[in-house]
């Protein structure tokens, strides 16, 4: 079931990153208090990494029990381990290397020099199996019920590595697929599909900068998910768009309360 998106608009991208980091700390702490652990799906890109850097700098980060946090990724560039373009490499630099995570609970997507070699489809299938193993009976499906799943929104409305009109955005059966011929380099990627994204309790879409304004306007105007993948990303209980003023500049003010600016 689709949840109507809620919008929060911040003055600039720095404030957006800080506020989103504070919001994420609260969600993780609440989940750990109620269920003992928490699971979060990270996103790369400038907004995802900006949020992680803000979290690293936040004094309240110590409220999180990092040993009881599962981290997953929404997508990954299919490059060698340690490549600076990989989302997990950037996340380690921004935050992960500075907090006491349990290595077994950091679920990086396979690299192109890993056990599956350059077979991106096998790598995607292996990640789907890892998600399925982590899903309990209470999840009612092949992926865990993530507490928060974060997505950056691309200028073309792509989220994760689901690009408009390409086969991955049409996938309804598998939870993870390999992407061939992505319009944004590198062309080969691994991504969660829309059904896996929609398993999350909360989906947060991050957009900052004027180059994201048109994408936000299209995705929030009732566009279809094949043409605008961001429109198909929503959570079970909440769908939250976190924007800065520049990214919200083409949206009607009726979509968000003035106080949020």
CSV table of N, CA and C in Angstrom, one decimal, residues 61-215:
chain,number,residue,atom,x,y,z
A,61,UNK,N,25.3,10.9,18.3
A,61,UNK,CA,25.5,9.6,17.6
A,61,UNK,C,25.8,8.5,18.7
A,62,UNK,N,26.4,8.9,19.8
A,62,UNK,CA,26.7,7.9,20.8
A,62,UNK,C,25.5,7.3,21.5
A,63,UNK,N,24.3,7.9,21.2
A,63,UNK,CA,23.0,7.3,21.8
A,63,UNK,C,22.7,6.0,21.1
A,64,UNK,N,23.3,5.8,19.9
A,64,UNK,CA,23.0,4.5,19.1
A,64,UNK,C,23.9,3.4,19.6
A,65,UNK,N,23.3,2.2,19.8
A,65,UNK,CA,24.1,1.0,20.1
A,65,UNK,C,24.6,0.5,18.7
A,66,UNK,N,25.7,0.9,18.3
A,66,UNK,CA,26.2,0.5,16.9
A,66,UNK,C,26.4,-1.0,16.7
A,67,UNK,N,26.6,-1.7,17.8
A,67,UNK,CA,26.7,-3.2,17.7
A,67,UNK,C,25.4,-3.9,17.4
A,68,UNK,N,24.3,-3.2,17.5
A,68,UNK,CA,23.0,-3.7,17.2
A,68,UNK,C,22.3,-3.1,16.1
A,69,UNK,N,23.1,-2.7,15.1
A,69,UNK,CA,22.6,-2.0,13.9
A,69,UNK,C,23.0,-2.8,12.7
A,70,UNK,N,22.0,-3.1,11.8
A,70,UNK,CA,22.3,-3.7,10.5
A,70,UNK,C,22.3,-2.7,9.5
A,71,UNK,N,23.3,-2.6,8.6
A,71,UNK,CA,23.4,-1.7,7.5
A,71,UNK,C,23.4,-2.4,6.2
A,72,UNK,N,22.5,-2.0,5.3
A,72,UNK,CA,22.4,-2.5,4.0
A,72,UNK,C,22.6,-1.4,3.0
A,73,UNK,N,22.6,-1.7,1.7
A,73,UNK,CA,22.7,-0.6,0.7
A,73,UNK,C,21.6,-0.8,-0.3
A,74,UNK,N,21.1,0.4,-0.8
A,74,UNK,CA,20.1,0.4,-1.8
A,74,UNK,C,20.6,0.0,-3.2
A,75,UNK,N,21.9,0.4,-3.5
A,75,UNK,CA,22.5,0.0,-4.7
A,75,UNK,C,24.0,0.2,-4.6
A,76,UNK,N,24.7,-0.3,-5.6
A,76,UNK,CA,26.2,-0.2,-5.6
A,76,UNK,C,26.7,-0.2,-7.0
A,77,UNK,N,27.8,0.5,-7.1
A,77,UNK,CA,28.5,0.5,-8.4
A,77,UNK,C,29.3,-0.8,-8.4
A,78,UNK,N,29.2,-1.6,-9.5
A,78,UNK,CA,29.9,-2.9,-9.6
A,78,UNK,C,31.3,-2.7,-10.0
A,79,UNK,N,32.1,-2.3,-9.0
A,79,UNK,CA,33.5,-2.0,-9.2
A,79,UNK,C,34.3,-2.8,-8.2
A,80,UNK,N,35.7,-2.8,-8.3
A,80,UNK,CA,36.5,-3.6,-7.4
A,80,UNK,C,36.4,-3.1,-5.9
A,81,UNK,N,36.6,-4.0,-5.0
A,81,UNK,CA,36.6,-3.7,-3.6
A,81,UNK,C,37.5,-2.5,-3.3
A,82,UNK,N,37.1,-1.5,-2.5
A,82,UNK,CA,37.9,-0.4,-2.2
A,82,UNK,C,37.9,0.7,-3.2
A,83,UNK,N,37.3,0.5,-4.3
A,83,UNK,CA,37.2,1.6,-5.4
A,83,UNK,C,36.6,2.8,-4.8
A,84,UNK,N,37.2,4.0,-5.0
A,84,UNK,CA,36.6,5.2,-4.4
A,84,UNK,C,35.2,5.6,-4.8
A,85,UNK,N,34.8,5.0,-6.0
A,85,UNK,CA,33.5,5.3,-6.5
A,85,UNK,C,32.4,4.4,-5.9
A,86,UNK,N,32.8,3.4,-5.1
A,86,UNK,CA,31.8,2.5,-4.5
A,86,UNK,C,31.1,3.2,-3.3
A,87,UNK,N,29.8,3.0,-3.2
A,87,UNK,CA,29.1,3.6,-2.1
A,87,UNK,C,29.6,3.2,-0.7
A,88,UNK,N,30.0,1.9,-0.6
A,88,UNK,CA,30.4,1.4,0.7
A,88,UNK,C,31.8,2.0,1.0
A,89,UNK,N,32.7,2.3,0.1
A,89,UNK,CA,33.9,2.9,0.3
A,89,UNK,C,33.7,4.3,0.8
A,90,UNK,N,32.8,5.1,0.2
A,90,UNK,CA,32.5,6.4,0.6
A,90,UNK,C,31.8,6.5,2.0
A,91,UNK,N,31.0,5.5,2.3
A,91,UNK,CA,30.3,5.4,3.6
A,91,UNK,C,31.3,5.1,4.7
A,92,UNK,N,32.3,4.3,4.4
A,92,UNK,CA,33.3,4.0,5.4
A,92,UNK,C,34.1,5.3,5.8
A,93,UNK,N,34.4,6.0,4.7
A,93,UNK,CA,35.2,7.2,5.0
A,93,UNK,C,34.4,8.3,5.7
A,94,UNK,N,33.1,8.4,5.4
A,94,UNK,CA,32.2,9.4,6.0
A,94,UNK,C,31.8,9.1,7.4
A,95,UNK,N,31.6,7.8,7.7
A,95,UNK,CA,31.1,7.4,9.0
A,95,UNK,C,31.5,6.1,9.6
A,96,UNK,N,31.4,5.0,8.7
A,96,UNK,CA,31.4,3.7,9.3
A,96,UNK,C,32.7,3.3,10.0
A,97,UNK,N,33.9,3.8,9.5
A,97,UNK,CA,35.1,3.5,10.1
A,97,UNK,C,35.3,4.2,11.5
A,98,UNK,N,34.5,5.1,11.8
A,98,UNK,CA,34.6,5.8,13.1
A,98,UNK,C,33.7,5.4,14.1
A,99,UNK,N,32.8,4.4,13.9
A,99,UNK,CA,31.9,3.9,14.9
A,99,UNK,C,32.0,2.4,15.1
A,100,UNK,N,31.7,1.9,16.3
A,100,UNK,CA,31.9,0.5,16.6
A,100,UNK,C,30.9,-0.4,16.1
A,101,UNK,N,30.8,-0.6,14.8
A,101,UNK,CA,29.8,-1.5,14.2
A,101,UNK,C,30.3,-2.9,14.3
A,102,UNK,N,29.3,-3.9,14.3
A,102,UNK,CA,29.6,-5.3,14.2
A,102,UNK,C,29.9,-5.6,12.7
A,103,UNK,N,31.1,-6.0,12.3
A,103,UNK,CA,31.4,-6.2,10.9
A,103,UNK,C,30.4,-7.2,10.2
A,104,UNK,N,29.9,-8.2,11.0
A,104,UNK,CA,28.9,-9.1,10.4
A,104,UNK,C,27.6,-8.5,10.1
A,105,UNK,N,27.3,-7.3,10.6
A,105,UNK,CA,26.0,-6.6,10.4
A,105,UNK,C,26.2,-5.5,9.3
A,106,UNK,N,27.3,-5.4,8.7
A,106,UNK,CA,27.5,-4.4,7.6
A,106,UNK,C,27.4,-5.2,6.3
A,107,UNK,N,26.3,-5.1,5.6
A,107,UNK,CA,26.0,-6.0,4.5
A,107,UNK,C,26.3,-5.2,3.2
A,108,UNK,N,27.6,-5.2,2.8
A,108,UNK,CA,28.0,-4.5,1.6
A,108,UNK,C,27.6,-5.4,0.4
A,109,UNK,N,27.2,-4.7,-0.7
A,109,UNK,CA,26.9,-5.5,-1.9
A,109,UNK,C,28.3,-6.0,-2.5
A,110,UNK,N,28.2,-7.1,-3.2
A,110,UNK,CA,29.5,-7.7,-3.8
A,110,UNK,C,30.2,-6.7,-4.7
A,111,UNK,N,31.5,-6.9,-4.7
A,111,UNK,CA,32.4,-6.1,-5.6
A,111,UNK,C,32.7,-6.9,-6.9
A,112,UNK,N,33.2,-6.3,-7.9
A,112,UNK,CA,33.4,-6.9,-9.2
A,112,UNK,C,34.7,-7.8,-9.1
A,113,UNK,N,35.5,-7.7,-8.1
A,113,UNK,CA,36.6,-8.7,-7.9
A,113,UNK,C,36.3,-9.6,-6.7
A,114,UNK,N,35.1,-9.8,-6.4
A,114,UNK,CA,34.7,-10.7,-5.3
A,114,UNK,C,34.4,-12.1,-5.8
A,115,UNK,N,33.7,-12.9,-5.0
A,115,UNK,CA,33.5,-14.3,-5.3
A,115,UNK,C,32.7,-14.6,-6.6
A,116,UNK,N,32.0,-13.6,-7.1
A,116,UNK,CA,31.2,-13.8,-8.3
A,116,UNK,C,31.9,-13.2,-9.5
A,117,UNK,N,33.1,-12.7,-9.3
A,117,UNK,CA,33.8,-12.1,-10.5
A,117,UNK,C,33.1,-11.0,-11.1
A,118,UNK,N,33.1,-11.0,-12.4
A,118,UNK,CA,32.4,-9.9,-13.1
A,118,UNK,C,30.9,-10.2,-13.5
A,119,UNK,N,30.4,-11.3,-12.9
A,119,UNK,CA,29.0,-11.7,-13.1
A,119,UNK,C,28.1,-10.9,-12.2
A,120,UNK,N,27.6,-9.7,-12.7
A,120,UNK,CA,26.8,-8.8,-11.9
A,120,UNK,C,25.5,-9.5,-11.5
A,121,UNK,N,24.9,-10.3,-12.4
A,121,UNK,CA,23.6,-11.0,-12.1
A,121,UNK,C,23.8,-12.0,-10.9
A,122,UNK,N,24.9,-12.7,-10.9
A,122,UNK,CA,25.2,-13.6,-9.8
A,122,UNK,C,25.4,-12.9,-8.5
A,123,UNK,N,26.1,-11.7,-8.6
A,123,UNK,CA,26.3,-10.9,-7.4
A,123,UNK,C,24.9,-10.4,-6.9
A,124,UNK,N,24.1,-10.0,-7.8
A,124,UNK,CA,22.7,-9.5,-7.3
A,124,UNK,C,21.9,-10.6,-6.7
A,125,UNK,N,22.0,-11.8,-7.3
A,125,UNK,CA,21.3,-13.0,-6.7
A,125,UNK,C,21.8,-13.3,-5.3
A,126,UNK,N,23.1,-13.2,-5.1
A,126,UNK,CA,23.7,-13.5,-3.8
A,126,UNK,C,23.2,-12.5,-2.8
A,127,UNK,N,23.1,-11.2,-3.2
A,127,UNK,CA,22.7,-10.2,-2.2
A,127,UNK,C,21.2,-10.5,-1.9
A,128,UNK,N,20.4,-10.9,-2.8
A,128,UNK,CA,19.0,-11.2,-2.6
A,128,UNK,C,18.9,-12.4,-1.6
A,129,UNK,N,19.8,-13.3,-1.7
A,129,UNK,CA,19.8,-14.5,-0.8
A,129,UNK,C,20.2,-14.0,0.6
A,130,UNK,N,21.2,-13.1,0.7
A,130,UNK,CA,21.6,-12.5,2.0
A,130,UNK,C,20.4,-11.8,2.7
A,131,UNK,N,19.7,-11.0,1.9
A,131,UNK,CA,18.5,-10.4,2.4
A,131,UNK,C,17.4,-11.4,2.9
A,132,UNK,N,17.2,-12.4,2.1
A,132,UNK,CA,16.2,-13.4,2.5
A,132,UNK,C,16.6,-14.2,3.8
A,133,UNK,N,17.9,-14.4,4.0
A,133,UNK,CA,18.3,-15.1,5.2
A,133,UNK,C,18.1,-14.2,6.4
A,134,UNK,N,18.2,-12.8,6.2
A,134,UNK,CA,18.0,-11.9,7.3
A,134,UNK,C,16.5,-11.6,7.6
A,135,UNK,N,15.7,-12.0,6.7
A,135,UNK,CA,14.2,-11.8,6.9
A,135,UNK,C,13.6,-12.9,7.9
A,136,UNK,N,12.9,-12.4,8.9
A,136,UNK,CA,12.3,-13.4,9.8
A,136,UNK,C,10.8,-13.6,9.4
A,137,UNK,N,10.2,-14.5,10.1
A,137,UNK,CA,8.7,-14.8,9.8
A,137,UNK,C,7.9,-13.6,9.9
A,138,UNK,N,8.3,-12.7,10.8
A,138,UNK,CA,7.5,-11.4,11.0
A,138,UNK,C,7.6,-10.5,9.8
A,139,UNK,N,8.5,-10.7,8.9
A,139,UNK,CA,8.7,-9.8,7.8
A,139,UNK,C,7.8,-10.1,6.6
A,140,UNK,N,7.2,-11.3,6.6
A,140,UNK,CA,6.2,-11.6,5.6
A,140,UNK,C,6.7,-11.4,4.2
A,141,UNK,N,8.0,-11.7,4.0
A,141,UNK,CA,8.5,-11.5,2.6
A,141,UNK,C,10.0,-11.8,2.6
A,142,UNK,N,10.6,-11.7,1.4
A,142,UNK,CA,12.0,-12.1,1.2
A,142,UNK,C,13.0,-11.1,1.6
A,143,UNK,N,12.6,-10.0,2.2
A,143,UNK,CA,13.6,-9.0,2.7
A,143,UNK,C,13.2,-8.6,4.1
A,144,UNK,N,14.2,-8.2,5.0
A,144,UNK,CA,13.8,-7.6,6.3
A,144,UNK,C,12.9,-6.4,6.1
A,145,UNK,N,12.1,-6.1,7.2
A,145,UNK,CA,11.4,-4.9,7.2
A,145,UNK,C,12.3,-3.8,7.8
A,146,UNK,N,13.0,-3.1,6.8
A,146,UNK,CA,14.0,-2.1,7.2
A,146,UNK,C,13.3,-1.0,8.0
A,147,UNK,N,14.0,-0.5,9.0
A,147,UNK,CA,13.4,0.6,9.8
A,147,UNK,C,13.4,1.9,9.0
A,148,UNK,N,14.5,2.2,8.3
A,148,UNK,CA,14.6,3.4,7.5
A,148,UNK,C,15.4,3.0,6.2
A,149,UNK,N,14.9,3.3,5.1
A,149,UNK,CA,15.6,3.1,3.8
A,149,UNK,C,15.7,4.5,3.1
A,150,UNK,N,17.0,4.8,2.9
A,150,UNK,CA,17.3,6.2,2.3
A,150,UNK,C,17.6,6.1,0.9
A,151,UNK,N,17.2,7.0,0.1
A,151,UNK,CA,17.4,7.1,-1.3
A,151,UNK,C,17.8,8.5,-1.8
A,152,UNK,N,18.8,8.7,-2.5
A,152,UNK,CA,19.0,9.9,-3.2
A,152,UNK,C,18.2,10.0,-4.5
A,153,UNK,N,17.8,11.1,-4.8
A,153,UNK,CA,17.0,11.3,-6.0
A,153,UNK,C,17.9,12.0,-7.1
A,154,UNK,N,18.0,11.3,-8.3
A,154,UNK,CA,18.8,11.8,-9.3
A,154,UNK,C,18.1,12.9,-10.1
A,155,UNK,N,18.8,13.7,-10.9
A,155,UNK,CA,18.2,14.7,-11.7
A,155,UNK,C,17.2,14.2,-12.8
A,156,UNK,N,17.3,12.9,-13.1
A,156,UNK,CA,16.4,12.2,-14.0
A,156,UNK,C,15.3,11.4,-13.3
A,157,UNK,N,15.2,11.6,-12.0
A,157,UNK,CA,14.2,11.0,-11.1
A,157,UNK,C,14.6,9.5,-10.7
A,158,UNK,N,15.9,9.1,-11.1
A,158,UNK,CA,16.2,7.7,-10.7
A,158,UNK,C,16.5,7.7,-9.1
A,159,UNK,N,16.2,6.5,-8.6
A,159,UNK,CA,16.5,6.2,-7.2
A,159,UNK,C,17.3,4.9,-7.2
A,160,UNK,N,18.1,4.7,-6.2
A,160,UNK,CA,19.0,3.5,-6.2
A,160,UNK,C,19.7,3.5,-7.6
A,161,UNK,N,19.6,2.3,-8.3
A,161,UNK,CA,20.1,2.3,-9.7
A,161,UNK,C,18.9,1.9,-10.5
A,162,UNK,N,17.7,2.4,-10.2
A,162,UNK,CA,16.5,2.2,-11.0
A,162,UNK,C,16.3,3.5,-11.8
A,163,UNK,N,16.7,3.3,-13.1
A,163,UNK,CA,16.6,4.5,-14.0
A,163,UNK,C,15.3,4.4,-14.9
A,164,UNK,N,14.8,5.6,-15.3
A,164,UNK,CA,13.6,5.6,-16.0
A,164,UNK,C,13.6,4.7,-17.3
A,165,UNK,N,12.5,3.9,-17.4
A,165,UNK,CA,12.3,3.1,-18.6
A,165,UNK,C,13.1,1.8,-18.7
A,166,UNK,N,14.2,1.7,-17.8
A,166,UNK,CA,15.1,0.5,-18.0
A,166,UNK,C,14.5,-0.7,-17.3
A,167,UNK,N,14.9,-1.9,-17.6
A,167,UNK,CA,14.3,-3.1,-17.1
A,167,UNK,C,14.2,-3.2,-15.6
A,168,UNK,N,15.2,-2.7,-14.9
A,168,UNK,CA,15.2,-2.9,-13.4
A,168,UNK,C,14.0,-2.2,-12.7
A,169,UNK,N,13.6,-1.1,-13.3
A,169,UNK,CA,12.5,-0.4,-12.6
A,169,UNK,C,11.1,-1.1,-12.8
A,170,UNK,N,11.1,-2.0,-13.8
A,170,UNK,CA,9.9,-2.8,-14.1
A,170,UNK,C,9.9,-4.1,-13.3
A,171,UNK,N,10.9,-4.5,-12.6
A,171,UNK,CA,11.1,-5.8,-12.0
A,171,UNK,C,10.1,-5.8,-10.8
A,172,UNK,N,9.3,-6.8,-10.7
A,172,UNK,CA,8.3,-7.0,-9.6
A,172,UNK,C,8.5,-8.3,-8.8
A,173,UNK,N,9.3,-9.2,-9.3
A,173,UNK,CA,9.5,-10.5,-8.6
A,173,UNK,C,10.8,-10.5,-7.8
A,174,UNK,N,11.9,-10.2,-8.4
A,174,UNK,CA,13.2,-10.2,-7.7
A,174,UNK,C,13.3,-9.0,-6.8
A,175,UNK,N,14.1,-9.2,-5.7
A,175,UNK,CA,14.4,-8.1,-4.8
A,175,UNK,C,15.7,-7.3,-5.1
A,176,UNK,N,16.6,-8.0,-5.8
A,176,UNK,CA,17.9,-7.4,-6.2
A,176,UNK,C,18.2,-7.8,-7.6
A,177,UNK,N,18.6,-6.9,-8.5
A,177,UNK,CA,19.0,-7.2,-9.8
A,177,UNK,C,20.3,-6.5,-10.2
A,178,UNK,N,20.9,-7.1,-11.2
A,178,UNK,CA,22.0,-6.5,-11.9
A,178,UNK,C,21.5,-5.5,-12.9
A,179,UNK,N,22.3,-4.4,-13.0
A,179,UNK,CA,21.9,-3.3,-14.0
A,179,UNK,C,23.0,-3.3,-15.0
A,180,UNK,N,22.6,-3.4,-16.3
A,180,UNK,CA,23.5,-3.3,-17.4
A,180,UNK,C,23.2,-2.0,-18.2
A,181,UNK,N,24.2,-1.3,-18.6
A,181,UNK,CA,24.0,-0.1,-19.5
A,181,UNK,C,23.3,1.0,-18.8
A,182,UNK,N,23.6,1.3,-17.5
A,182,UNK,CA,23.0,2.5,-16.8
A,182,UNK,C,23.5,3.7,-17.5
A,183,UNK,N,22.6,4.7,-17.6
A,183,UNK,CA,22.9,5.9,-18.4
A,183,UNK,C,23.9,6.8,-17.6
A,184,UNK,N,24.1,6.5,-16.3
A,184,UNK,CA,25.1,7.3,-15.5
A,184,UNK,C,26.3,6.3,-15.2
A,185,UNK,N,27.5,6.7,-15.4
A,185,UNK,CA,28.6,5.8,-15.2
A,185,UNK,C,28.8,5.5,-13.7
A,186,UNK,N,29.3,4.3,-13.4
A,186,UNK,CA,29.6,3.2,-14.3
A,186,UNK,C,28.3,2.5,-14.7
A,187,UNK,N,28.4,1.9,-15.9
A,187,UNK,CA,27.1,1.3,-16.4
A,187,UNK,C,26.6,0.1,-15.8
A,188,UNK,N,27.5,-0.6,-15.0
A,188,UNK,CA,27.2,-1.9,-14.4
A,188,UNK,C,27.0,-1.7,-12.9
A,189,UNK,N,25.8,-2.1,-12.4
A,189,UNK,CA,25.5,-1.8,-11.0
A,189,UNK,C,24.7,-3.0,-10.4
A,190,UNK,N,24.5,-2.9,-9.1
A,190,UNK,CA,23.6,-3.8,-8.4
A,190,UNK,C,22.6,-2.9,-7.7
A,191,UNK,N,21.3,-3.3,-7.7
A,191,UNK,CA,20.3,-2.4,-7.1
A,191,UNK,C,19.2,-3.2,-6.5
A,192,UNK,N,18.6,-2.7,-5.4
A,192,UNK,CA,17.3,-3.2,-4.9
A,192,UNK,C,16.3,-2.8,-5.9
A,193,UNK,N,15.2,-3.6,-6.0
A,193,UNK,CA,14.1,-3.2,-6.8
A,193,UNK,C,13.0,-2.5,-6.0
A,194,UNK,N,12.0,-2.0,-6.7
A,194,UNK,CA,10.9,-1.3,-6.0
A,194,UNK,C,10.2,-2.2,-4.9
A,195,UNK,N,9.9,-3.5,-5.2
A,195,UNK,CA,9.3,-4.3,-4.2
A,195,UNK,C,10.2,-4.4,-2.9
A,196,UNK,N,11.5,-4.5,-3.0
A,196,UNK,CA,12.4,-4.5,-1.8
A,196,UNK,C,12.3,-3.2,-1.1
A,197,UNK,N,12.4,-2.1,-1.9
A,197,UNK,CA,12.3,-0.7,-1.3
A,197,UNK,C,11.0,-0.6,-0.5
A,198,UNK,N,9.9,-1.1,-1.0
A,198,UNK,CA,8.6,-0.8,-0.4
A,198,UNK,C,8.4,-1.7,0.9
A,199,UNK,N,9.4,-2.6,1.2
A,199,UNK,CA,9.3,-3.4,2.4
A,199,UNK,C,9.7,-2.6,3.6
A,200,UNK,N,10.3,-1.4,3.4
A,200,UNK,CA,10.8,-0.6,4.5
A,200,UNK,C,9.6,0.0,5.3
A,201,UNK,N,9.8,0.2,6.6
A,201,UNK,CA,8.8,0.9,7.4
A,201,UNK,C,8.8,2.4,6.9
A,202,UNK,N,10.0,3.0,6.8
A,202,UNK,CA,10.0,4.4,6.3
A,202,UNK,C,11.0,4.4,5.1
A,203,UNK,N,10.6,5.1,4.1
A,203,UNK,CA,11.5,5.5,3.0
A,203,UNK,C,11.7,7.0,3.0
A,204,UNK,N,13.0,7.4,3.0
A,204,UNK,CA,13.3,8.8,3.0
A,204,UNK,C,14.0,9.1,1.6
A,205,UNK,N,13.5,10.0,0.9
A,205,UNK,CA,14.1,10.5,-0.4
A,205,UNK,C,14.8,11.8,-0.1
A,206,UNK,N,16.1,11.9,-0.5
A,206,UNK,CA,16.9,13.0,-0.2
A,206,UNK,C,17.1,13.8,-1.5
A,207,UNK,N,16.9,15.1,-1.5
A,207,UNK,CA,17.2,15.9,-2.7
A,207,UNK,C,17.6,17.3,-2.3
A,208,UNK,N,18.8,17.7,-2.8
A,208,UNK,CA,19.2,19.0,-2.5
A,208,UNK,C,19.9,19.6,-3.8
A,209,UNK,N,19.7,20.8,-4.0
A,209,UNK,CA,20.3,21.5,-5.1
A,209,UNK,C,19.3,21.8,-6.3
A,210,UNK,N,19.6,22.8,-7.0
A,210,UNK,CA,18.7,23.2,-8.1
A,210,UNK,C,18.6,22.1,-9.2
A,211,UNK,N,19.6,21.3,-9.3
A,211,UNK,CA,19.6,20.3,-10.4
A,211,UNK,C,18.6,19.1,-10.0
A,212,UNK,N,18.1,19.1,-8.8
A,212,UNK,CA,17.1,18.1,-8.4
A,212,UNK,C,15.7,18.7,-8.4
A,213,UNK,N,15.5,20.0,-8.7
A,213,UNK,CA,14.2,20.6,-8.5
A,213,UNK,C,13.2,20.0,-9.5
A,214,UNK,N,13.6,19.8,-10.8
A,214,UNK,CA,12.6,19.3,-11.7
A,214,UNK,C,12.3,17.9,-11.4
A,215,UNK,N,13.2,17.1,-11.0
A,215,UNK,CA,13.0,15.7,-10.6
A,215,UNK,C,12.0,15.6,-9.5
